[in-house]
PDB file of C-alpha atoms and ligand atoms in Angstrom:
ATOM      1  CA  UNK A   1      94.697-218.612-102.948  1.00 36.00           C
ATOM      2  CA  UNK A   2      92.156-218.589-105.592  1.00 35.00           C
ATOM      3  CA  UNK A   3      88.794-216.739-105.237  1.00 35.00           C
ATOM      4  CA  UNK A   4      88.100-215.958-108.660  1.00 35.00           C
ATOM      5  CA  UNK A   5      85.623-218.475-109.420  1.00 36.00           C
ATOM      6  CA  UNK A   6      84.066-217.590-106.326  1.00 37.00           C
ATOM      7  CA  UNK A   7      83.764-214.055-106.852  1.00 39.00           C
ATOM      8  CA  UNK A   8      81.657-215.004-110.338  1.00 38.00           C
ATOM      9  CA  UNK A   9      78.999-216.870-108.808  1.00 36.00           C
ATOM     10  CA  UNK A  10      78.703-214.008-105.935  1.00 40.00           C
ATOM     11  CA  UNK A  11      79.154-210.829-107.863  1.00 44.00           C
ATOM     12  CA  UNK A  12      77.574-211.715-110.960  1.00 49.00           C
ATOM     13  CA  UNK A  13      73.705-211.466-112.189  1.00 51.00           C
ATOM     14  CA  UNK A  14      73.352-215.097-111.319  1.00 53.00           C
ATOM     15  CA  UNK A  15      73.333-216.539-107.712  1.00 62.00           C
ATOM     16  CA  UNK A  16      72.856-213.808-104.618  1.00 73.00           C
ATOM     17  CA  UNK A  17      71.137-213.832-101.778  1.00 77.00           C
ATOM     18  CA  UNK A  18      68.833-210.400-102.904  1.00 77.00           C
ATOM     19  CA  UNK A  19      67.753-212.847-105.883  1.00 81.00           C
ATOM     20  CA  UNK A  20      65.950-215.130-103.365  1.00 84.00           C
ATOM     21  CA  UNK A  21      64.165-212.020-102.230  1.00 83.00           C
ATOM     22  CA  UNK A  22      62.960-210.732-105.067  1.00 83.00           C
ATOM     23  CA  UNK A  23      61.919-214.241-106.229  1.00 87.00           C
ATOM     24  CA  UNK A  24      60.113-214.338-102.948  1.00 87.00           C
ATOM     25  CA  UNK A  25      58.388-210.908-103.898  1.00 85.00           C
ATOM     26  CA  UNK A  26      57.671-212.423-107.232  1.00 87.00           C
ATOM     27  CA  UNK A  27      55.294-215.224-105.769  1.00 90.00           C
ATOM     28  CA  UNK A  28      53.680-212.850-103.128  1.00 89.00           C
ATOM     29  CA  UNK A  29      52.557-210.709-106.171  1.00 88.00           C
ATOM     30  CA  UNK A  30      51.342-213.576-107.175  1.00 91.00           C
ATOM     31  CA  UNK A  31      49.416-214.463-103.931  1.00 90.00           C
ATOM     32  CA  UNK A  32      48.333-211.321-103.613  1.00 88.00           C
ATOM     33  CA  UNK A  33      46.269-211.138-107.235  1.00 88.00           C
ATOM     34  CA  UNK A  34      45.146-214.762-106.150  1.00 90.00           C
ATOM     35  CA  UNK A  35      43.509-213.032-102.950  1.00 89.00           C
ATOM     36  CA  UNK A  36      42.147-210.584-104.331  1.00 87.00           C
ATOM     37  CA  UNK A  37      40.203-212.370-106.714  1.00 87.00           C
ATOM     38  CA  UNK A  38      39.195-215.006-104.370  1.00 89.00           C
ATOM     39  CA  UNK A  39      37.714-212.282-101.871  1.00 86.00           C
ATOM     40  CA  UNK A  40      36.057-210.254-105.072  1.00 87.00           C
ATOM     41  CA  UNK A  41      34.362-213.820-106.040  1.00 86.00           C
ATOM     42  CA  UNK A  42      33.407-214.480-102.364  1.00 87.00           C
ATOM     43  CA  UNK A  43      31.553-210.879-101.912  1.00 85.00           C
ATOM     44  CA  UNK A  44      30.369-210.873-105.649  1.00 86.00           C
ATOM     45  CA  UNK A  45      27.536-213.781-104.163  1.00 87.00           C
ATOM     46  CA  UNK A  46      26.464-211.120-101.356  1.00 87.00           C
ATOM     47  CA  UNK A  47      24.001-208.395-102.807  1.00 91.00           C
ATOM     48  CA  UNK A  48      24.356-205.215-101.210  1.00 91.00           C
ATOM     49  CA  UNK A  49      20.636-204.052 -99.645  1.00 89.00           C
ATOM     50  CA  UNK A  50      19.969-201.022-101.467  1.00 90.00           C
ATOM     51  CA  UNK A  51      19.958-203.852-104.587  1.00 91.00           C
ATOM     52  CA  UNK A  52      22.441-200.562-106.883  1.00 94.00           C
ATOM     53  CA  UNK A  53      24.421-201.585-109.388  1.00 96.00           C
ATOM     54  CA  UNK A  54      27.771-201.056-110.273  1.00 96.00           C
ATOM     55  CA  UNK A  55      27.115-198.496-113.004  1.00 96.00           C
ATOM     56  CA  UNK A  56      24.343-197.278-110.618  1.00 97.00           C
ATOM     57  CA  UNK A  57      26.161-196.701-107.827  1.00 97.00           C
ATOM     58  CA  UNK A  58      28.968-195.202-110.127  1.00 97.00           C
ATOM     59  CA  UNK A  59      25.691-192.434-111.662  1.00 97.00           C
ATOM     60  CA  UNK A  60      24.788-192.035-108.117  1.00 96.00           C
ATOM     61  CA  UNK A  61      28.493-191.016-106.706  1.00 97.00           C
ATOM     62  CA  UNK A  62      28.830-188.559-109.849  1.00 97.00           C
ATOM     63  CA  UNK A  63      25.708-187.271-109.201  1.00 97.00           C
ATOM     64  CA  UNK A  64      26.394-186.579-105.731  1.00 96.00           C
ATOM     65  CA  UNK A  65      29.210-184.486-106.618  1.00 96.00           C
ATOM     66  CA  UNK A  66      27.562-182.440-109.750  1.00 96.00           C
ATOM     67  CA  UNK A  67      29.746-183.829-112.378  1.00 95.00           C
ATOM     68  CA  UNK A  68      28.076-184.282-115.234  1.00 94.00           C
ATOM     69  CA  UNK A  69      31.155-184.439-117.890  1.00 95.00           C
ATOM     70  CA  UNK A  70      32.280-187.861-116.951  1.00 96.00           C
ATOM     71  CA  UNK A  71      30.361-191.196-118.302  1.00 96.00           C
ATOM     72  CA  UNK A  72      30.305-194.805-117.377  1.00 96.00           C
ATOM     73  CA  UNK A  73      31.280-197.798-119.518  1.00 96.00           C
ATOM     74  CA  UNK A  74      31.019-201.316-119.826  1.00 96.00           C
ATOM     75  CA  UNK A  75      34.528-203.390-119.961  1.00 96.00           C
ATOM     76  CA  UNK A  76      35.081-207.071-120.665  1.00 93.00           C
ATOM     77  CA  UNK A  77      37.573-209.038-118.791  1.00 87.00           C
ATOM     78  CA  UNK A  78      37.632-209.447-114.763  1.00 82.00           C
ATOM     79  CA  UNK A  79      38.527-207.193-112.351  1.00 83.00           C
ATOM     80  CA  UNK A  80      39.499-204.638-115.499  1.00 91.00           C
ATOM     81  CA  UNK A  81      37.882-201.815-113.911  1.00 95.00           C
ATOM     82  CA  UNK A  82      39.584-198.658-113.843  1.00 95.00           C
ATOM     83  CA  UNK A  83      39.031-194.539-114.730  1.00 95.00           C
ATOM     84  CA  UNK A  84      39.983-193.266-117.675  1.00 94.00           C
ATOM     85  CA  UNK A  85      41.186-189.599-117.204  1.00 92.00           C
ATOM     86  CA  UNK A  86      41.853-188.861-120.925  1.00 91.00           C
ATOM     87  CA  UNK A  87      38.445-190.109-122.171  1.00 95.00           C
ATOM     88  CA  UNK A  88      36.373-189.184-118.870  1.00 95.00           C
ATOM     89  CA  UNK A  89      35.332-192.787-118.506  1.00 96.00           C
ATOM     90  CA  UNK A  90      34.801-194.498-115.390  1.00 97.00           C
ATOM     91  CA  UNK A  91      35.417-198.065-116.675  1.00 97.00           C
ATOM     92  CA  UNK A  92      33.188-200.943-115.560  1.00 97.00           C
ATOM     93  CA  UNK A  93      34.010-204.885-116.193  1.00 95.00           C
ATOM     94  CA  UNK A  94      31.115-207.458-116.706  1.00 91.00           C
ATOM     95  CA  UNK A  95      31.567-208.427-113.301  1.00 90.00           C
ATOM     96  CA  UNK A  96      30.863-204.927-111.925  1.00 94.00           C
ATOM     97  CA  UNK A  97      28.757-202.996-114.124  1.00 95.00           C
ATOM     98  CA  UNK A  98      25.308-204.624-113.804  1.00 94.00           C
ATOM     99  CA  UNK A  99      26.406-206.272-110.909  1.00 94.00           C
ATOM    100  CA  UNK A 100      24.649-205.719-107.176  1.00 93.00           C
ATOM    101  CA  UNK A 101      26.744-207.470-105.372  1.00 94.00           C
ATOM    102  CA  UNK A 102      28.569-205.614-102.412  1.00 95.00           C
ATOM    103  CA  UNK A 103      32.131-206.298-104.041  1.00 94.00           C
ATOM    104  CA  UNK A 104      30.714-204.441-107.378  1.00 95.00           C
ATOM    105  CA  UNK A 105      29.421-201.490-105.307  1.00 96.00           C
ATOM    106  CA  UNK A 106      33.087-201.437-104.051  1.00 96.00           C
ATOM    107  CA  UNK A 107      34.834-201.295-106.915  1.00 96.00           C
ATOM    108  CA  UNK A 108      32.327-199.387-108.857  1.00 97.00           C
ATOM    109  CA  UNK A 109      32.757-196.543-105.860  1.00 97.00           C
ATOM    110  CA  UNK A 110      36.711-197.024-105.737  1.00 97.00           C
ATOM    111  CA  UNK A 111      36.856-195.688-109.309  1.00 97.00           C
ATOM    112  CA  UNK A 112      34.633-192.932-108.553  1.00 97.00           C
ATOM    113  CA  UNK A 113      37.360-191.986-105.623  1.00 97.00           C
ATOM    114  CA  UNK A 114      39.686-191.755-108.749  1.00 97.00           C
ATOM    115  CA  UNK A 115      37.564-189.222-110.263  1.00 97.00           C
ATOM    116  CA  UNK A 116      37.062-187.072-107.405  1.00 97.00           C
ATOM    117  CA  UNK A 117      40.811-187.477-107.132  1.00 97.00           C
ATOM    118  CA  UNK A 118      41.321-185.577-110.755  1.00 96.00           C
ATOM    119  CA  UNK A 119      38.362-183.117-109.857  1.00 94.00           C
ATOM    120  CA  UNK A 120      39.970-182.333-106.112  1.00 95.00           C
ATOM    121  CA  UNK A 121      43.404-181.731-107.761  1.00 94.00           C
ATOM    122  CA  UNK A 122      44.878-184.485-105.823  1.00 96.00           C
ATOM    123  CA  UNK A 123      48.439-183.712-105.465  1.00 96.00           C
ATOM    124  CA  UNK A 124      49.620-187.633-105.742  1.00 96.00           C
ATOM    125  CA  UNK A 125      47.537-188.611-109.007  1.00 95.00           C
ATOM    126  CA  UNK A 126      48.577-185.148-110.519  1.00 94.00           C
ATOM    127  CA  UNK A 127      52.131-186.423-109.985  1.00 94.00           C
ATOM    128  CA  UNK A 128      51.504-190.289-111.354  1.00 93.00           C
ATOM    129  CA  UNK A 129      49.500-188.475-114.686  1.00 91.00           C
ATOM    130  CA  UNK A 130      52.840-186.707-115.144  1.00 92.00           C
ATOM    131  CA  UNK A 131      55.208-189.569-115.197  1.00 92.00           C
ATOM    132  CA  UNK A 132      53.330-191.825-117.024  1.00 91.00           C
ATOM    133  CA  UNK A 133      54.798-191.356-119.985  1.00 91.00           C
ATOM    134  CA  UNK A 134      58.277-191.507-118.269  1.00 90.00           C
ATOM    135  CA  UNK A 135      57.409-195.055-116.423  1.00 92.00           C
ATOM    136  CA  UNK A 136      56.023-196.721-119.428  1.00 91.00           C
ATOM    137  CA  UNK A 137      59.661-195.704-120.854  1.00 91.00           C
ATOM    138  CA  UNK A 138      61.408-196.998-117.712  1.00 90.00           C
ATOM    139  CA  UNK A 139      59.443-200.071-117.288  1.00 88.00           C
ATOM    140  CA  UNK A 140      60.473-201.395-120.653  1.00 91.00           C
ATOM    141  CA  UNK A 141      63.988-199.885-121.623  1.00 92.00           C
ATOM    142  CA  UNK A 142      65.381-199.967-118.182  1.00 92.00           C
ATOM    143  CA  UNK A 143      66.480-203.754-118.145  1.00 89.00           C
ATOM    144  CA  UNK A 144      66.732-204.255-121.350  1.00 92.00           C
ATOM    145  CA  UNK A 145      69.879-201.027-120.762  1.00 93.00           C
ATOM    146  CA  UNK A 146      71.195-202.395-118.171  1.00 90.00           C
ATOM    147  CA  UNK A 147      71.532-206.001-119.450  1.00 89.00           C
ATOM    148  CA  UNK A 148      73.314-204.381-122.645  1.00 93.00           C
ATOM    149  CA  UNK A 149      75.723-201.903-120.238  1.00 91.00           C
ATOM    150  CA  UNK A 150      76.537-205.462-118.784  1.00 87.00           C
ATOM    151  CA  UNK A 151      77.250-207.421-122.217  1.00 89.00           C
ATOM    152  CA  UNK A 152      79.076-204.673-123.122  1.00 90.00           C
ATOM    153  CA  UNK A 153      80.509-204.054-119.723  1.00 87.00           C
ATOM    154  CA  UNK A 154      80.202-200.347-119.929  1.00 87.00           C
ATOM    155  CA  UNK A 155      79.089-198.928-116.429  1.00 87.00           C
ATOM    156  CA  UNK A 156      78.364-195.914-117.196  1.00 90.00           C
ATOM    157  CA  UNK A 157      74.953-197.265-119.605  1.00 92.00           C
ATOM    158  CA  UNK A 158      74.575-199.756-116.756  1.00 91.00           C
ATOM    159  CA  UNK A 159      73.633-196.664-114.339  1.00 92.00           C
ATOM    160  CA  UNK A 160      71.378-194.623-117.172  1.00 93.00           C
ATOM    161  CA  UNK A 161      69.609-198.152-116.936  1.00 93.00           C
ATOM    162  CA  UNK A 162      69.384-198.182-113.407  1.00 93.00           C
ATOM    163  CA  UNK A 163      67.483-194.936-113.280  1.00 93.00           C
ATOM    164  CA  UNK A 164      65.371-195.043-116.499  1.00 92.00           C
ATOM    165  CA  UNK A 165      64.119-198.374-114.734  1.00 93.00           C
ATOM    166  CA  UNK A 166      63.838-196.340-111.329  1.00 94.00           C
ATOM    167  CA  UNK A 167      60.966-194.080-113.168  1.00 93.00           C
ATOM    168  CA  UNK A 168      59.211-196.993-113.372  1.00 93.00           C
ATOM    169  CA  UNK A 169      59.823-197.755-109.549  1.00 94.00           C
ATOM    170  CA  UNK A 170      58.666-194.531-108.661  1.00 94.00           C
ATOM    171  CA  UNK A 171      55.319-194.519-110.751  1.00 94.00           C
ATOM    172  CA  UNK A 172      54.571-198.039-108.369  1.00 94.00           C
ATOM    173  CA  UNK A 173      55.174-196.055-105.436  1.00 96.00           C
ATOM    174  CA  UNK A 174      53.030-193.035-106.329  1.00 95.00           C
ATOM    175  CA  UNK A 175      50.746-195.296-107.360  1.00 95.00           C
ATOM    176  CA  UNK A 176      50.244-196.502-103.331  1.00 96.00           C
ATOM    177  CA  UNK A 177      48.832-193.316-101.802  1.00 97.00           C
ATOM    178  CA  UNK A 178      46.564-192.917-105.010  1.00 97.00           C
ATOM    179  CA  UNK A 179      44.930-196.215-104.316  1.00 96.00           C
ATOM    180  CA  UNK A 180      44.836-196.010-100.712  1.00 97.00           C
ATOM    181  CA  UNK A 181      43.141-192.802-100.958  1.00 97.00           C
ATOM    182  CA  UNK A 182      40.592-193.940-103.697  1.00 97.00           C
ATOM    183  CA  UNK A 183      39.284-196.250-101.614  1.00 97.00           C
ATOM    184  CA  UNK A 184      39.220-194.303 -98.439  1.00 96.00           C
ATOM    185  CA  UNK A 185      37.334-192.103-100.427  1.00 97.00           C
ATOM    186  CA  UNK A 186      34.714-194.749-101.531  1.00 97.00           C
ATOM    187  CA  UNK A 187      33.907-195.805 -97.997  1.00 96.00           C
ATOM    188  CA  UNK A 188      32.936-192.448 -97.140  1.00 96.00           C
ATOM    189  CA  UNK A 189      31.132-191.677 -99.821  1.00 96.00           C
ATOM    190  CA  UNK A 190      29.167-195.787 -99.669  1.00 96.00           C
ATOM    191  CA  UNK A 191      28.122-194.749 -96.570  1.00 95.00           C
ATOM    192  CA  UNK A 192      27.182-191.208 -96.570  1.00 94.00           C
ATOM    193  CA  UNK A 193      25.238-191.658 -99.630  1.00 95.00           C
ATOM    194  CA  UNK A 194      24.052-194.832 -98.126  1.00 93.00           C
ATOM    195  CA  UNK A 195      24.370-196.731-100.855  1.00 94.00           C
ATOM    196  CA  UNK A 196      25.948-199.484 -98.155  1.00 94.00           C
ATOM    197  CA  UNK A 197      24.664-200.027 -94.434  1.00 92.00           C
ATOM    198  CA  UNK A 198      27.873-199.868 -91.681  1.00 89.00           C
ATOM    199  CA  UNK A 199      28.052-203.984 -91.685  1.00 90.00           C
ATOM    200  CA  UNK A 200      28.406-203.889 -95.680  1.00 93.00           C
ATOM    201  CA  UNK A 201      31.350-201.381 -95.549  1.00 92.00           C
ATOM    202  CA  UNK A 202      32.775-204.077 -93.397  1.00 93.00           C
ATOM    203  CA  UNK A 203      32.935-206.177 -96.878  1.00 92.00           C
ATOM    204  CA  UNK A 204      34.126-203.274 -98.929  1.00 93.00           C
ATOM    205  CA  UNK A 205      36.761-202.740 -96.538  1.00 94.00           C
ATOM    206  CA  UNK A 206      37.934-206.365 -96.906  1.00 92.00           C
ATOM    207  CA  UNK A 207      37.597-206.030-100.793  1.00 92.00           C
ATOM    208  CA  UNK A 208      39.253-202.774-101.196  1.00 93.00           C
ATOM    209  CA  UNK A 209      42.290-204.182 -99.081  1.00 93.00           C
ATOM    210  CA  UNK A 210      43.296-207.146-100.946  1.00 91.00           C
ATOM    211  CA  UNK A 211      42.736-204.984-104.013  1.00 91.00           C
ATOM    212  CA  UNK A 212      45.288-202.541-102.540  1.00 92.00           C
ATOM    213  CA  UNK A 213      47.427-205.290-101.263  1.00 91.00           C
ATOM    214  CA  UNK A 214      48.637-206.225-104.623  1.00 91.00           C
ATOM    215  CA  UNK A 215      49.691-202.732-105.652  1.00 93.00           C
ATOM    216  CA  UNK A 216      51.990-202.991-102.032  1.00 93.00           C
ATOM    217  CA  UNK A 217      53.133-206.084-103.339  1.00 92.00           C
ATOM    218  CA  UNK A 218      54.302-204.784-106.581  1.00 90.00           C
ATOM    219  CA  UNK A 219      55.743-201.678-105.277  1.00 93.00           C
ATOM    220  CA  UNK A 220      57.636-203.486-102.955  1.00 91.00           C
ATOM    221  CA  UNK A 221      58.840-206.002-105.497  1.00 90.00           C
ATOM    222  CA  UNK A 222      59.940-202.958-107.629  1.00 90.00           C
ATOM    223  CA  UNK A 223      62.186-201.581-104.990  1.00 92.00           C
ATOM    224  CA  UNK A 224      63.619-205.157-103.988  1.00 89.00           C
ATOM    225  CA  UNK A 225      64.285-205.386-107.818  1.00 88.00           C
ATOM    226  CA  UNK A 226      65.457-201.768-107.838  1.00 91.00           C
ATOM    227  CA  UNK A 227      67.881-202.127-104.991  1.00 90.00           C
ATOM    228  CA  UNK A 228      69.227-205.648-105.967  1.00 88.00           C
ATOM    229  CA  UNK A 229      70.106-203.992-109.358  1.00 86.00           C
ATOM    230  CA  UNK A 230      72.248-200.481-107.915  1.00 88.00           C
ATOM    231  CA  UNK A 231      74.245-203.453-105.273  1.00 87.00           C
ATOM    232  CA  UNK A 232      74.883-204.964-108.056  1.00 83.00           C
ATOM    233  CA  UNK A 233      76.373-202.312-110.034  1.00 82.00           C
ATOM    234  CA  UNK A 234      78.182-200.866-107.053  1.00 82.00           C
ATOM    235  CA  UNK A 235      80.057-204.145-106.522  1.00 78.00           C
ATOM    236  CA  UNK A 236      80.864-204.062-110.298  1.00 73.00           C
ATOM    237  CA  UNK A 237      82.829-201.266-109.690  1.00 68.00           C
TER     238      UNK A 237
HETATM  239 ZN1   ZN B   1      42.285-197.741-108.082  1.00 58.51          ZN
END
């Protein structure tokens, strides 16, 4: 009986079953960036009532909380928004900043949550600052490692791969409660401050969930890609 040929197809980095997955997980990423900027465009029509910017709402949140050593900036590009721990920046795109659209109040208070995050002493965001430098490491030697471990078929460098690449894994993971809390934190605050009426946190719930979908997406993709990689290596053996 001959099974050899067999056993190549199976065993080796081309055709498996876990591939399918993680090719599946590919195009949900996809879907899920899609989503997100279809709902941001849909809400981006709808002006919030108290007629705040972005960058106002963004002043108005810091202010709020008496810090006074963080400042707000104007990005290009869509949907680039994001806080910038290192230069105290909360980071604004053209589609937020000057914005007074409910979906720019949104965002513009979701990075706000990240600064309160730093201020608080989040546990989870103190944890993703520290492996930063490890993930960026991970999420661009660790295939490139394993590939060579395979062309060389030396396990043992196939395994360092595995878990240099698993830093990177685990950065997408922390990342989750981060952004889940960041925009927890932004409702609150939208409508405490009331910066948003109850119905318009409706839309910033809807906003701030397909934004966070996409990070689930990619985490989950990560581990698929993660797992399919150790079975892989374990049937090596
Ligand atoms: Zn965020």
């Amino acid at each position: 009986m001959y099974y050899g040929y067999g056993r190549g197809l199976g065993y080796g980095m081309g055709f498996d079953p876990m591939y399918i997955l993680v090719i599946i997980m590919a195009i949900l990423c996809m879907v899920a960036s899609a989503r997100v900027s279809s709902v941001y465009r849909k809400y981006a029509r709808t002006r919030s009532m108290s007629g705040l910017t972005g960058a106002q709402t963004a002043m108005e949140i810091l202010r709020r909380n008496g810090i006074t050593d963080v400042g707000i900036a104007h990005v290009s590009g869509e949907l680039t928004d994001h806080y910038d721990p290192k230069s105290r920046m909360v980071c604004l795109s053209d589609s937020t900043y000057g914005s007074n659209s409910i979906a720019a109040v949104s965002v513009a208070a979701h990075e706000c949550g990240h600064v309160l995050q730093h201020y608080t002493g989040y546990v989870p965001i103190r944890i993703r600052s520290a492996i930063v430098p490890a993930a960026n490491i991970g999420s661009k030697a660790g295939i490139p490692i394993i590939i060579l471990g395979m062309f060389l078929s030396f396990s043992p460098l196939i395994t360092i791969g595995i878990w240099v690449f698993s830093l990177a894994v685990l950065f997408q993971l922390v990342t989750l409660p981060v952004e889940f809390n960041a925009s927890h934190r932004a409702l609150i605050m939208l409508e405490e401050y009331g910066i948003l009426g109850h119905e318009e946190t409706d839309i910033t719930k809807k906003v701030l969930s397909a934004a966070a979908m996409t990070y689930v997406a990619s985490a989950a993709s990560a581990v698929l890609q993660l797992l399919r990689l150790v079975l892989l290596n374990n049937r090596r053996r």
